[in-house]
Coordinates of C-alpha atoms and ligand atoms in Angstrom, one line a residue:
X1 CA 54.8 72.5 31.4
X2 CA 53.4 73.0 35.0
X3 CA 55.5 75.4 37.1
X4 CA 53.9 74.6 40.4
X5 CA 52.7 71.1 42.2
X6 CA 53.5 68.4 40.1
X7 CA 51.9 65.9 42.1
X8 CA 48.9 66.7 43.8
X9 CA 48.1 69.2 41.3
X10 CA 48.2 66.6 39.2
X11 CA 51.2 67.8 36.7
X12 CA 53.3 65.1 36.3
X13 CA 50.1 62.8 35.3
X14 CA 49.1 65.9 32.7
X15 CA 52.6 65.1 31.1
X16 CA 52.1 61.8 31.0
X17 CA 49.0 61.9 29.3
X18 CA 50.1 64.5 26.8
X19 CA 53.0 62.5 26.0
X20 CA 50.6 59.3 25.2
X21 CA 48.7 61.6 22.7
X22 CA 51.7 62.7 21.3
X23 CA 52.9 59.0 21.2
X24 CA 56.2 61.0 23.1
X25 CA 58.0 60.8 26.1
X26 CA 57.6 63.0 29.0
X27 CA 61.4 63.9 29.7
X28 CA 61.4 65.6 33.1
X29 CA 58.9 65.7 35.3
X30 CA 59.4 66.8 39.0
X31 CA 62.5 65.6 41.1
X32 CA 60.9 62.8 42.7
X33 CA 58.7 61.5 40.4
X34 CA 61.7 61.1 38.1
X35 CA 63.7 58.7 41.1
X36 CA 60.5 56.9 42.0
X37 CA 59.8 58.4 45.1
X38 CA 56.4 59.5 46.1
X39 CA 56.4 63.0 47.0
X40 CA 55.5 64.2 50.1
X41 CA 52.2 66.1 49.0
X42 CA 51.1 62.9 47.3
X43 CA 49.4 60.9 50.1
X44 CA 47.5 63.4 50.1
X45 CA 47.8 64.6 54.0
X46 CA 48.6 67.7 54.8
X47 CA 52.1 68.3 55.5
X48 CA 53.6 71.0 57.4
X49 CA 57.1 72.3 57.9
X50 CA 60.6 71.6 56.0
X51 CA 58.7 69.9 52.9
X52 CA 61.2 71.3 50.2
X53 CA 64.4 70.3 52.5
X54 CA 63.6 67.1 53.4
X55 CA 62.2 66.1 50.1
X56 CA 65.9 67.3 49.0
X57 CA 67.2 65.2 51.7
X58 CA 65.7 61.9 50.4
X59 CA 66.6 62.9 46.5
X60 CA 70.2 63.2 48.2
X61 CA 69.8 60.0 49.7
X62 CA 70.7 61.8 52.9
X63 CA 70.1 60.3 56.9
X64 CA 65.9 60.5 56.4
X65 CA 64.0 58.7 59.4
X66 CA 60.0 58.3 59.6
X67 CA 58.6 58.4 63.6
X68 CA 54.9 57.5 63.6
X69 CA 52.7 57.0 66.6
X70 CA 50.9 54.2 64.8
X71 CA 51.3 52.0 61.2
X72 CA 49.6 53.6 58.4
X73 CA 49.0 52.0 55.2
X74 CA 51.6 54.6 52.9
X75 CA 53.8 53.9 50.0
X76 CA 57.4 52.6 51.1
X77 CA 59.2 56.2 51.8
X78 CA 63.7 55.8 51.7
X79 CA 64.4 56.5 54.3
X80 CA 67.5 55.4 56.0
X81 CA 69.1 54.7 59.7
X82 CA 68.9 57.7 61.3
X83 CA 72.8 59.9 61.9
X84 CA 74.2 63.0 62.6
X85 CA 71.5 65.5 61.2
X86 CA 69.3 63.7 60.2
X87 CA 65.9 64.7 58.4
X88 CA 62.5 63.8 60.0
X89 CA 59.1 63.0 58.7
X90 CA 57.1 62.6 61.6
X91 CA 53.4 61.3 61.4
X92 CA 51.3 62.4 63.8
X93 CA 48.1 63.9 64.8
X94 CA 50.0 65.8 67.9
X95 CA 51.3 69.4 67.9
X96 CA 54.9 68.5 68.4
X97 CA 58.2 70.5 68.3
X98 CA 59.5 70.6 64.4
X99 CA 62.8 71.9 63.7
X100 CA 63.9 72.8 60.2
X101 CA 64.4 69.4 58.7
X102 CA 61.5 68.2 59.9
X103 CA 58.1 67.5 57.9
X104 CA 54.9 66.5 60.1
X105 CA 52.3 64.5 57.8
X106 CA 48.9 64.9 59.5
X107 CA 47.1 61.5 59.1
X108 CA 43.3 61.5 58.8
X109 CA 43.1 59.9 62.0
X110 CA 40.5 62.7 63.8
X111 CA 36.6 63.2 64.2
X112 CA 35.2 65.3 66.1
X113 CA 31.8 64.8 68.0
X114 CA 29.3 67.5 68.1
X115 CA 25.9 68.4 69.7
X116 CA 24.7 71.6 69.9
X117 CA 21.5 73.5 70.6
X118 CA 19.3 75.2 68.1
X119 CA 20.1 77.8 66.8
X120 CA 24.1 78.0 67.8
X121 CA 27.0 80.1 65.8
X122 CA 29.7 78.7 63.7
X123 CA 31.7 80.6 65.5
X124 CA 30.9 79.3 68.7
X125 CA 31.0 75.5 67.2
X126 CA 34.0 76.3 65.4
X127 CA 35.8 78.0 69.0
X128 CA 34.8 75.6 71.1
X129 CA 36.6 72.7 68.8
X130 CA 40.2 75.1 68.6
X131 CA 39.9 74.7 72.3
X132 CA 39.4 71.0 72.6
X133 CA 42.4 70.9 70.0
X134 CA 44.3 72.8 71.4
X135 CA 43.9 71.3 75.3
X136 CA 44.3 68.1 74.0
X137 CA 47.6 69.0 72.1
X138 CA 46.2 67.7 68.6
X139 CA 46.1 68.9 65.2
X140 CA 43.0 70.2 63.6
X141 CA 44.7 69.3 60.3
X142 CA 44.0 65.7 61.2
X143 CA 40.5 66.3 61.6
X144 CA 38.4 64.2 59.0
X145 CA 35.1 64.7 60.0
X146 CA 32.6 66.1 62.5
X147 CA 30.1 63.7 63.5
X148 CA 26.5 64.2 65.3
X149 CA 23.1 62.9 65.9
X150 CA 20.5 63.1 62.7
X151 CA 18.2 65.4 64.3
X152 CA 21.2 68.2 64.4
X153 CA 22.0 67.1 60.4
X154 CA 21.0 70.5 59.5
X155 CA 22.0 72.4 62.6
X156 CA 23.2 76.1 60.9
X157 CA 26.0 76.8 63.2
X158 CA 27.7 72.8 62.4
X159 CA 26.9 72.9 59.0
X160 CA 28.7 76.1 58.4
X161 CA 31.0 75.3 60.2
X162 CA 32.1 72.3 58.8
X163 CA 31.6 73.7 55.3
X164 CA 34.1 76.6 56.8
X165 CA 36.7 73.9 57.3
X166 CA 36.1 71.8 54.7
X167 CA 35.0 68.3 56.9
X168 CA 32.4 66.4 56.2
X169 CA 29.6 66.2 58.6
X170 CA 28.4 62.5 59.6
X171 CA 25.1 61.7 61.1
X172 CA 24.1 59.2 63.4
X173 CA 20.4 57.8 64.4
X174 CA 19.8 58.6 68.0
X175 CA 19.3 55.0 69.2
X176 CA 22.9 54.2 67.4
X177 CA 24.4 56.6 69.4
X178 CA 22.1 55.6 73.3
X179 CA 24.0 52.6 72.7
X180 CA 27.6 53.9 72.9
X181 CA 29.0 53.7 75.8
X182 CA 30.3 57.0 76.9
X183 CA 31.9 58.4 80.1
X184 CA 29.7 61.6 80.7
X185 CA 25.9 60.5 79.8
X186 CA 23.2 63.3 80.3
X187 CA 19.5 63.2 80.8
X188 CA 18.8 66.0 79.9
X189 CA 20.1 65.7 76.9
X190 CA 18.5 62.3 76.7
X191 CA 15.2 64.0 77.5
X192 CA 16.1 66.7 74.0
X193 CA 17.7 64.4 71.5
X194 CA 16.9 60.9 72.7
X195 CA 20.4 59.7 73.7
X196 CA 22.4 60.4 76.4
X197 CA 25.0 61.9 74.9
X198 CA 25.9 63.0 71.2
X199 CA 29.6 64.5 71.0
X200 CA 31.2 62.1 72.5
X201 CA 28.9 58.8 71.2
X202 CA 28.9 60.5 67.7
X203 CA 32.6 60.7 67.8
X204 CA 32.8 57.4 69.3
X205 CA 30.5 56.1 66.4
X206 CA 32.9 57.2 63.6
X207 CA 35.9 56.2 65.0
X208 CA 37.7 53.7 67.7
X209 CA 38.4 55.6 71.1
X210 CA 38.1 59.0 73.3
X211 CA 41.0 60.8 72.9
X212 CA 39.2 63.9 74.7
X213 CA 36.1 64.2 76.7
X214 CA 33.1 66.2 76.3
X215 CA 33.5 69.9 76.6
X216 CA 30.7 72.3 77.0
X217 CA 30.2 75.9 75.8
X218 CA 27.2 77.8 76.2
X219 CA 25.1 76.0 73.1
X220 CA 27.9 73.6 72.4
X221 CA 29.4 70.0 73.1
X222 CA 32.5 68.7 71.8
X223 CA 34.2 65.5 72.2
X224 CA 37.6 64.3 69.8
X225 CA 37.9 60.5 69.1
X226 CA 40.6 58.6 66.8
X227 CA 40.3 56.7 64.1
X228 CA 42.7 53.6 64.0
X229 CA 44.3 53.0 60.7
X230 CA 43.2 50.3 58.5
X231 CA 46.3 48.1 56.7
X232 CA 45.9 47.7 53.3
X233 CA 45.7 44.3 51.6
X234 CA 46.2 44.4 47.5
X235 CA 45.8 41.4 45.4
X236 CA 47.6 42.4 42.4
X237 CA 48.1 39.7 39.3
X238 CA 50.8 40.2 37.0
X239 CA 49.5 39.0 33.7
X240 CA 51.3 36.2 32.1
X241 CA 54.9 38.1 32.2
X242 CA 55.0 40.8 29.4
X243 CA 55.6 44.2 30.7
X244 CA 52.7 45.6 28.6
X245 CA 50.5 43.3 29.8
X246 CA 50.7 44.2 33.3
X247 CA 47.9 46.7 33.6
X248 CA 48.5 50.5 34.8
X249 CA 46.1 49.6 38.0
X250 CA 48.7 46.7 39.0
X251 CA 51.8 49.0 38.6
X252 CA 49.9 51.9 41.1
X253 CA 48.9 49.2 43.5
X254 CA 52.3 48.4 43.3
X255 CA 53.5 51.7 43.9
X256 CA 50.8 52.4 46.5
X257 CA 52.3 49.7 48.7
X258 CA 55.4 49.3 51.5
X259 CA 55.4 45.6 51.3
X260 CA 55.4 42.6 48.5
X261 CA 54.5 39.6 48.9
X262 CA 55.1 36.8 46.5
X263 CA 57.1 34.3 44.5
X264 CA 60.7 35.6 44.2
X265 CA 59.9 35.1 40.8
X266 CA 57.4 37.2 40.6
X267 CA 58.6 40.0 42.3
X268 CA 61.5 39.9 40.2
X269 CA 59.8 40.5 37.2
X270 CA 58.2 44.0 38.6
X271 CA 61.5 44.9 41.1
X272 CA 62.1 47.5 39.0
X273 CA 59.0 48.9 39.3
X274 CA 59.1 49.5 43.2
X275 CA 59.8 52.3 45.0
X276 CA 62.8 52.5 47.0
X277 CA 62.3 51.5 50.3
X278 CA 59.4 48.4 49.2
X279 CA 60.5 45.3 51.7
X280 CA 60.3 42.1 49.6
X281 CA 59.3 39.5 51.4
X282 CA 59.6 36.7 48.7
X283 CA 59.6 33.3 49.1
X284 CA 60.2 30.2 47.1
X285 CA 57.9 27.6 45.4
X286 CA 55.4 26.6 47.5
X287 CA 54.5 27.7 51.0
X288 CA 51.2 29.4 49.4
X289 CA 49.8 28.9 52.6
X290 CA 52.8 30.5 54.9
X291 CA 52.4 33.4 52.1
X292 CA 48.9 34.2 52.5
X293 CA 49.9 33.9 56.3
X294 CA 52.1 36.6 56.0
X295 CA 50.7 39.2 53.7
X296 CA 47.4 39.0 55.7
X297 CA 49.1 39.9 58.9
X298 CA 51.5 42.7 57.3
X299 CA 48.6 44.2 56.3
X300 CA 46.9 43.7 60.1
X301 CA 49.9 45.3 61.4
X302 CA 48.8 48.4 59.4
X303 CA 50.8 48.0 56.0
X304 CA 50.0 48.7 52.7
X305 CA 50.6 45.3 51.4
X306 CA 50.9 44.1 47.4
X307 CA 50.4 40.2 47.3
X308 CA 51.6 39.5 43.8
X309 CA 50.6 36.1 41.5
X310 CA 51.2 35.9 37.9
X311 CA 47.9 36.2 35.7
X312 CA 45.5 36.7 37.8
X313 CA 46.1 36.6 41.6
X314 CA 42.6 34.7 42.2
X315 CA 42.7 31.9 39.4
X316 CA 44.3 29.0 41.0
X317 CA 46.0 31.4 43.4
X318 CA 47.0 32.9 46.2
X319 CA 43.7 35.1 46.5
X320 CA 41.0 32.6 48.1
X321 CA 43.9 31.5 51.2
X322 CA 44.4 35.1 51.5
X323 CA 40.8 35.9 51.3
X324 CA 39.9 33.3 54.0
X325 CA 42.3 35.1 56.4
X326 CA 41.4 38.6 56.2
X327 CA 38.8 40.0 58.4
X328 CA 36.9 43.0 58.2
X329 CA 40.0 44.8 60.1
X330 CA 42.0 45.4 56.6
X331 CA 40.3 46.6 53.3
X332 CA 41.3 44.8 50.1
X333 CA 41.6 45.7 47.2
X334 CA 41.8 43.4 44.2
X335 CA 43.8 43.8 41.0
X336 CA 42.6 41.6 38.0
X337 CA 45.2 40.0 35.7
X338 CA 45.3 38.3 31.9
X339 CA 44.9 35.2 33.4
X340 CA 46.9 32.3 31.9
X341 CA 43.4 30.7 30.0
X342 CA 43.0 34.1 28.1
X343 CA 46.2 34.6 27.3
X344 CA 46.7 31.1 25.6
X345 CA 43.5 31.2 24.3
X346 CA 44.8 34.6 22.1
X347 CA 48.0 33.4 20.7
X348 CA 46.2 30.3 19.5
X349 CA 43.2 32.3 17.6
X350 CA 39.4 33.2 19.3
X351 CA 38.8 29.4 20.7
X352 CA 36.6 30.6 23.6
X353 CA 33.8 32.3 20.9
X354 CA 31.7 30.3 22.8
X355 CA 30.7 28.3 25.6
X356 CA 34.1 27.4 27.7
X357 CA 35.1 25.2 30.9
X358 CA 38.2 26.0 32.9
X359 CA 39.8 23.2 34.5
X360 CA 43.1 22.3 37.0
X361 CA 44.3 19.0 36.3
X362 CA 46.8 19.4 39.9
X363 CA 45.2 16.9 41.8
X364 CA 47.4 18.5 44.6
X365 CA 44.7 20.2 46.2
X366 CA 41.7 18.1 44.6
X367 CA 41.3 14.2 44.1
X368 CA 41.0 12.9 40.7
X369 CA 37.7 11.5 41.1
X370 CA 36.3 15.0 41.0
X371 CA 38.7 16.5 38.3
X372 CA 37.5 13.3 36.4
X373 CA 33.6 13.7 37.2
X374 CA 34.5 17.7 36.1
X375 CA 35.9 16.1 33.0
X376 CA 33.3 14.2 32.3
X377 CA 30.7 17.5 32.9
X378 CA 32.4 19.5 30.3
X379 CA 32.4 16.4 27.7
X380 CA 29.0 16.0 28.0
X381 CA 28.8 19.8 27.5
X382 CA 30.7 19.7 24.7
X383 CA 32.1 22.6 26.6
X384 CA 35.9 24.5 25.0
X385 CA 38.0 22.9 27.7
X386 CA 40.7 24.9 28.9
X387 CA 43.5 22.9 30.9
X388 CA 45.9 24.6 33.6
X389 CA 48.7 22.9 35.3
X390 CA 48.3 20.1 32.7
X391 CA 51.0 17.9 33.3
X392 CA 54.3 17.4 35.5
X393 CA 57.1 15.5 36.3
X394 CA 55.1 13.9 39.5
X395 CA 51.6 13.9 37.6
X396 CA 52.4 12.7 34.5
X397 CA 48.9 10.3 33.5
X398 CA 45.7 12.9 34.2
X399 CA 46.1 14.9 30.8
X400 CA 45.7 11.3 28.9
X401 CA 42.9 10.7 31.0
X402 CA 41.3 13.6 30.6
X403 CA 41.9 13.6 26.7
X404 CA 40.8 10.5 26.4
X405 CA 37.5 11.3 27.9
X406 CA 37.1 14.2 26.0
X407 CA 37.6 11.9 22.8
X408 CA 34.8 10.1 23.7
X409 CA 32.2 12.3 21.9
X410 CA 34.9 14.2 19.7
X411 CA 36.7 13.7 16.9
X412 CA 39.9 13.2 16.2
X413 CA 40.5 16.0 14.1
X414 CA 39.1 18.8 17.0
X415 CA 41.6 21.4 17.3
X416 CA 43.7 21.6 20.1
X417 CA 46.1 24.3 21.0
X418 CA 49.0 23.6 23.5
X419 CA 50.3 27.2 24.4
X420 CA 53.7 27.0 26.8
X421 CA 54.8 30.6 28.5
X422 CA 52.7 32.6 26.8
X423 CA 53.9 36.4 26.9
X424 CA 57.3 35.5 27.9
X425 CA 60.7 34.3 26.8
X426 CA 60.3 31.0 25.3
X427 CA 56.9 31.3 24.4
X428 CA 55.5 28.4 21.8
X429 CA 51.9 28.1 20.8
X430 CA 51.1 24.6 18.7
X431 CA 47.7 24.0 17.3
X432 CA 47.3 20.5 16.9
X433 CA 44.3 17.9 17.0
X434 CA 42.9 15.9 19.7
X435 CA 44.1 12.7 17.2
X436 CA 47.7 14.1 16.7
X437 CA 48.6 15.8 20.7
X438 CA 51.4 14.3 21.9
X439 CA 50.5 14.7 26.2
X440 CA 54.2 14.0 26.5
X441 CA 55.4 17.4 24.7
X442 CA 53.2 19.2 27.3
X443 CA 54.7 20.4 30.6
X444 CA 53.7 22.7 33.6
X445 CA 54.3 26.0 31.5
X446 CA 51.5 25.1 29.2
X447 CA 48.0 25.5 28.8
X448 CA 46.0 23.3 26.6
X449 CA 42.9 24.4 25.3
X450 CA 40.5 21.6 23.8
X451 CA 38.3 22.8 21.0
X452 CA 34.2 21.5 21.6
X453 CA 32.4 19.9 18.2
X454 CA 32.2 23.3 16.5
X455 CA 35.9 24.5 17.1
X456 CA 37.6 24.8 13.6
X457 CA 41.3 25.8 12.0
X458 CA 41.1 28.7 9.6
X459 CA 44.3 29.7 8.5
X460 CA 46.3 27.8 11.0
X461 CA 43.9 29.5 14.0
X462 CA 41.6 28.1 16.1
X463 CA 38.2 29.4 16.2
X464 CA 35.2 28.5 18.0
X465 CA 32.1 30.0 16.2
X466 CA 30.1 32.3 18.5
X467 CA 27.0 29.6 17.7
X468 CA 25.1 28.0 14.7
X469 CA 23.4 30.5 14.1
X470 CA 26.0 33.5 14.5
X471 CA 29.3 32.2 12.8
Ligands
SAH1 N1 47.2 32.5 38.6 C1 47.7 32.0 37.3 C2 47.6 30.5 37.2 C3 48.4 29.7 38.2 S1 48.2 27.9 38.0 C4 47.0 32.6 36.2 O1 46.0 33.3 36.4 O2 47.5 32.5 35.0 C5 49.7 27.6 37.1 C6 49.4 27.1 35.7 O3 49.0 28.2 34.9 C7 50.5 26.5 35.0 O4 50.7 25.2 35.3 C8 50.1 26.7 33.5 O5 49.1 25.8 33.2 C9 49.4 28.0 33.6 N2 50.3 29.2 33.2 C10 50.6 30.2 34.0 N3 51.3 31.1 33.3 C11 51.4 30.6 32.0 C12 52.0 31.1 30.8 N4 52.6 32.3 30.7 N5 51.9 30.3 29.7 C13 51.2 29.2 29.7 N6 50.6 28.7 30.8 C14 50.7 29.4 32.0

């Protein structure tokens, strides 16, 4: 199909989507999208150098070593030790020797301040930033942005010259950028513009610190400042455990990241799915505090970090510890999964048509008084009660109690549905009554969904009629 650039042209995703139309398969696609690995061109950076050989070198499985001045949030890249002529993929911003099996990645890690008077060239803009470049020893290819004060938004010679380059121009209010603290204030350019200084603030005001000072040409003023990467922090639910119900946004966030985090058996269920060169960190039952612990600083450290829960990652889960660890340092993302509750709830018919009440009975991390005054809430609701972690070894009383309130004001004959591992091996939906459950037969791989007044069996389903008036 597509001769040239199958990933960042976007190819091997055309395939992919032909072949769903077609209901087909796509067969081949290029080399290293067929072996999992994510092609150099994919992140997205410009690359520069040996691309072809030491793409060949990591198909070959051949000595491939990453140097990077800082952490960036990338997928996981297989490399192995270094040895005897070895390939390199170096990330930098820095013009640095390449040989020919080396790739250099340039990382949007750049912006470049500039002030200018009116009526300056593009040329003279566009000069005097080679120069800085080229004194400081960095690459314009990791140039993101230039940056300046509002009053110069529509300065010709920056605008042009941007466009020229293809950067995006950020503006700054002047007062944002008096209070920078710079090392070369001006008055008279505090007198023009009404800040001290605007290359080097507005560099410093869209990024994290001077890498080169101002430099003056006869209009023009440049300073270069560097943007710290940002780790990456993905909360990615699994669904229930059936392959097709993991969505396509989980498997790219999988595939978008360098480290997992979760329950070994979790992250056995998707191993396949990770690139080579993903560290596991898994751990066993429990410790959902050490894990949150531990994804939230990978993803400090700069990683691109998948924190992986079955269903949804939030619902009883690991995503509010994580949550109240990250600060503003990482960005999140969050992946949404078929949550236990909904998939029950679909084997057993449509009992959540209406009105519903999700509820823990683990009084590990609540007391029963207020998972009984909950109970109680939803009774008097006549609210669908859906039950997680219903019953266990250790807690073996609360789903009585809790039926037994909810009996109160319903009758015996209310449908209940007792779903255990729902989308995976072993799975066994019951529908039952609140007269006939046995809380006995159910165990910590269930859900148990309690049907309100209106909940009905039709056919062996339960349904819960969207209202009176809307059946
Ligand atoms: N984050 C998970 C819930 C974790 S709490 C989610 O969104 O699904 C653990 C409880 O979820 C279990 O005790 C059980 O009540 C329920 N559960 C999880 N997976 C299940 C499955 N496949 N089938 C039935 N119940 C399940």
């Amino acid at each position: 199909m597509a001769l040239l650039g199958g990933h960042a042209a976007g190819a091997n995703e055309l395939a992919a989507l032909v072949a769903a139309v077609l209901g087909a398969e796509p067969v081949v696609t290029t080399a290293s999208d067929m072996t999992g690995l994510p092609g150099l061109d994919t992140l997205g950076w410009p690359a520069e150098g040996a691309i072809a050989a030491v793409s060949r070198a990591l198909l070959d499985k051949k000595p491939t070593i990453v140097e990077t001045d800082v952490t960036w949030p990338i997928p996981a890249l297989p490399v192995t030790a270094g040895g005897a002529g070895k390939h390199r993929i170096v990330i930098t911003d820095r013009i640095v020797p390449a040989d020919e099996r080396t790739v250099v990645l340039r990382p949007p890690s750049l912006v470049v301040g500039v002030g200018a008077s009116r009526g300056v060239s593009e040329e003279e803009v566009l000069g005097l930033i080679a120069q800085a470049l080229v004194s400081a020893g960095l690459s314009a290819a990791s140039v993101t942005a230039l940056a300046t004060v509002e009053a110069k938004a529509a300065e010709g010679g920056i605008v042009a010259a941007a466009k020229r380059r293809g950067w995006p121009v950020i503006t700054h209010h002047a007062d944002r950028l008096a209070a920078v603290r710079v090392p070369n204030p001006s008055d008279a350019v505090l007198a023009a513009v009404g800040t001290p200084s605007v290359a080097e603030a507005a560099a410093l005001a869209s990024a994290d610190e001077l890498v080169t000072e101002k430099r003056k040409s006869a209009m023009a003023t440049v300073a270069i400042a560097r943007r710290r990467p940002r780790g990456r922090l993905a909360l990615v639910g699994l669904g229930p455990g059936a392959r097709d119900l993991l969505t396509p946004l989980a498997v790219a966030e999988l595939r978008r990241s360098s480290v997992i985090v979760g329950l070994s058996a979790y992250v056995d269920q998707v191993a396949d799915l990770l690139r080579p060169g993903t560290r596991v960190l898994a751990s066993a039952l429990g410790q959902e505090e050490a894990r949150a612990r531990t994804a939230v600083e990978q993803a400090r450290h700069g990683h691109a970090v998948a924190l992986v829960g079955s269903g949804d990652a939030g619902v009883y889960a690991m995503g509010s510890p994580a949550l109240s660890l990250a600060g503003d340092d990482i960005d999140v993302v969050t992946v949404p999964g078929i949550t236990a509750g909904l998939a029950s709830a679909a084997l057993a018919g449509a009992p959540l048509g209406h009105d519903h009440a999700v509820i823990s009975l683990s009084d590990l991390h609540t007391p029963w008084e207020v998972i009984e005054r909950r109970v109680l809430a939803a009774a008097d609701g006549d609210f669908v009660v859906v039950f997680y972690n219903p019953r266990s070894r250790g807690r073996d009383w609360q789903l009585g109690a809790a039926l037994e309130i909810l009996g109160r004001n319903r009758a015996g004959d209310t449908p209940v549905a007792v779903v255990r591992d729902a989308y995976r091996a072993g799975e066994q939906v019951t529908v039952t009554t609140l007269g006939k459950l046995d809380p006995a037969a159910v165990d910590m791989r269930c859900v148990v969904i309690v049907g309100s007044a209106s909940t009905r069996t039709v056919a062996g389903r339960m349904v819960t009629p969207r209202g009176s008036r809307w059946l």
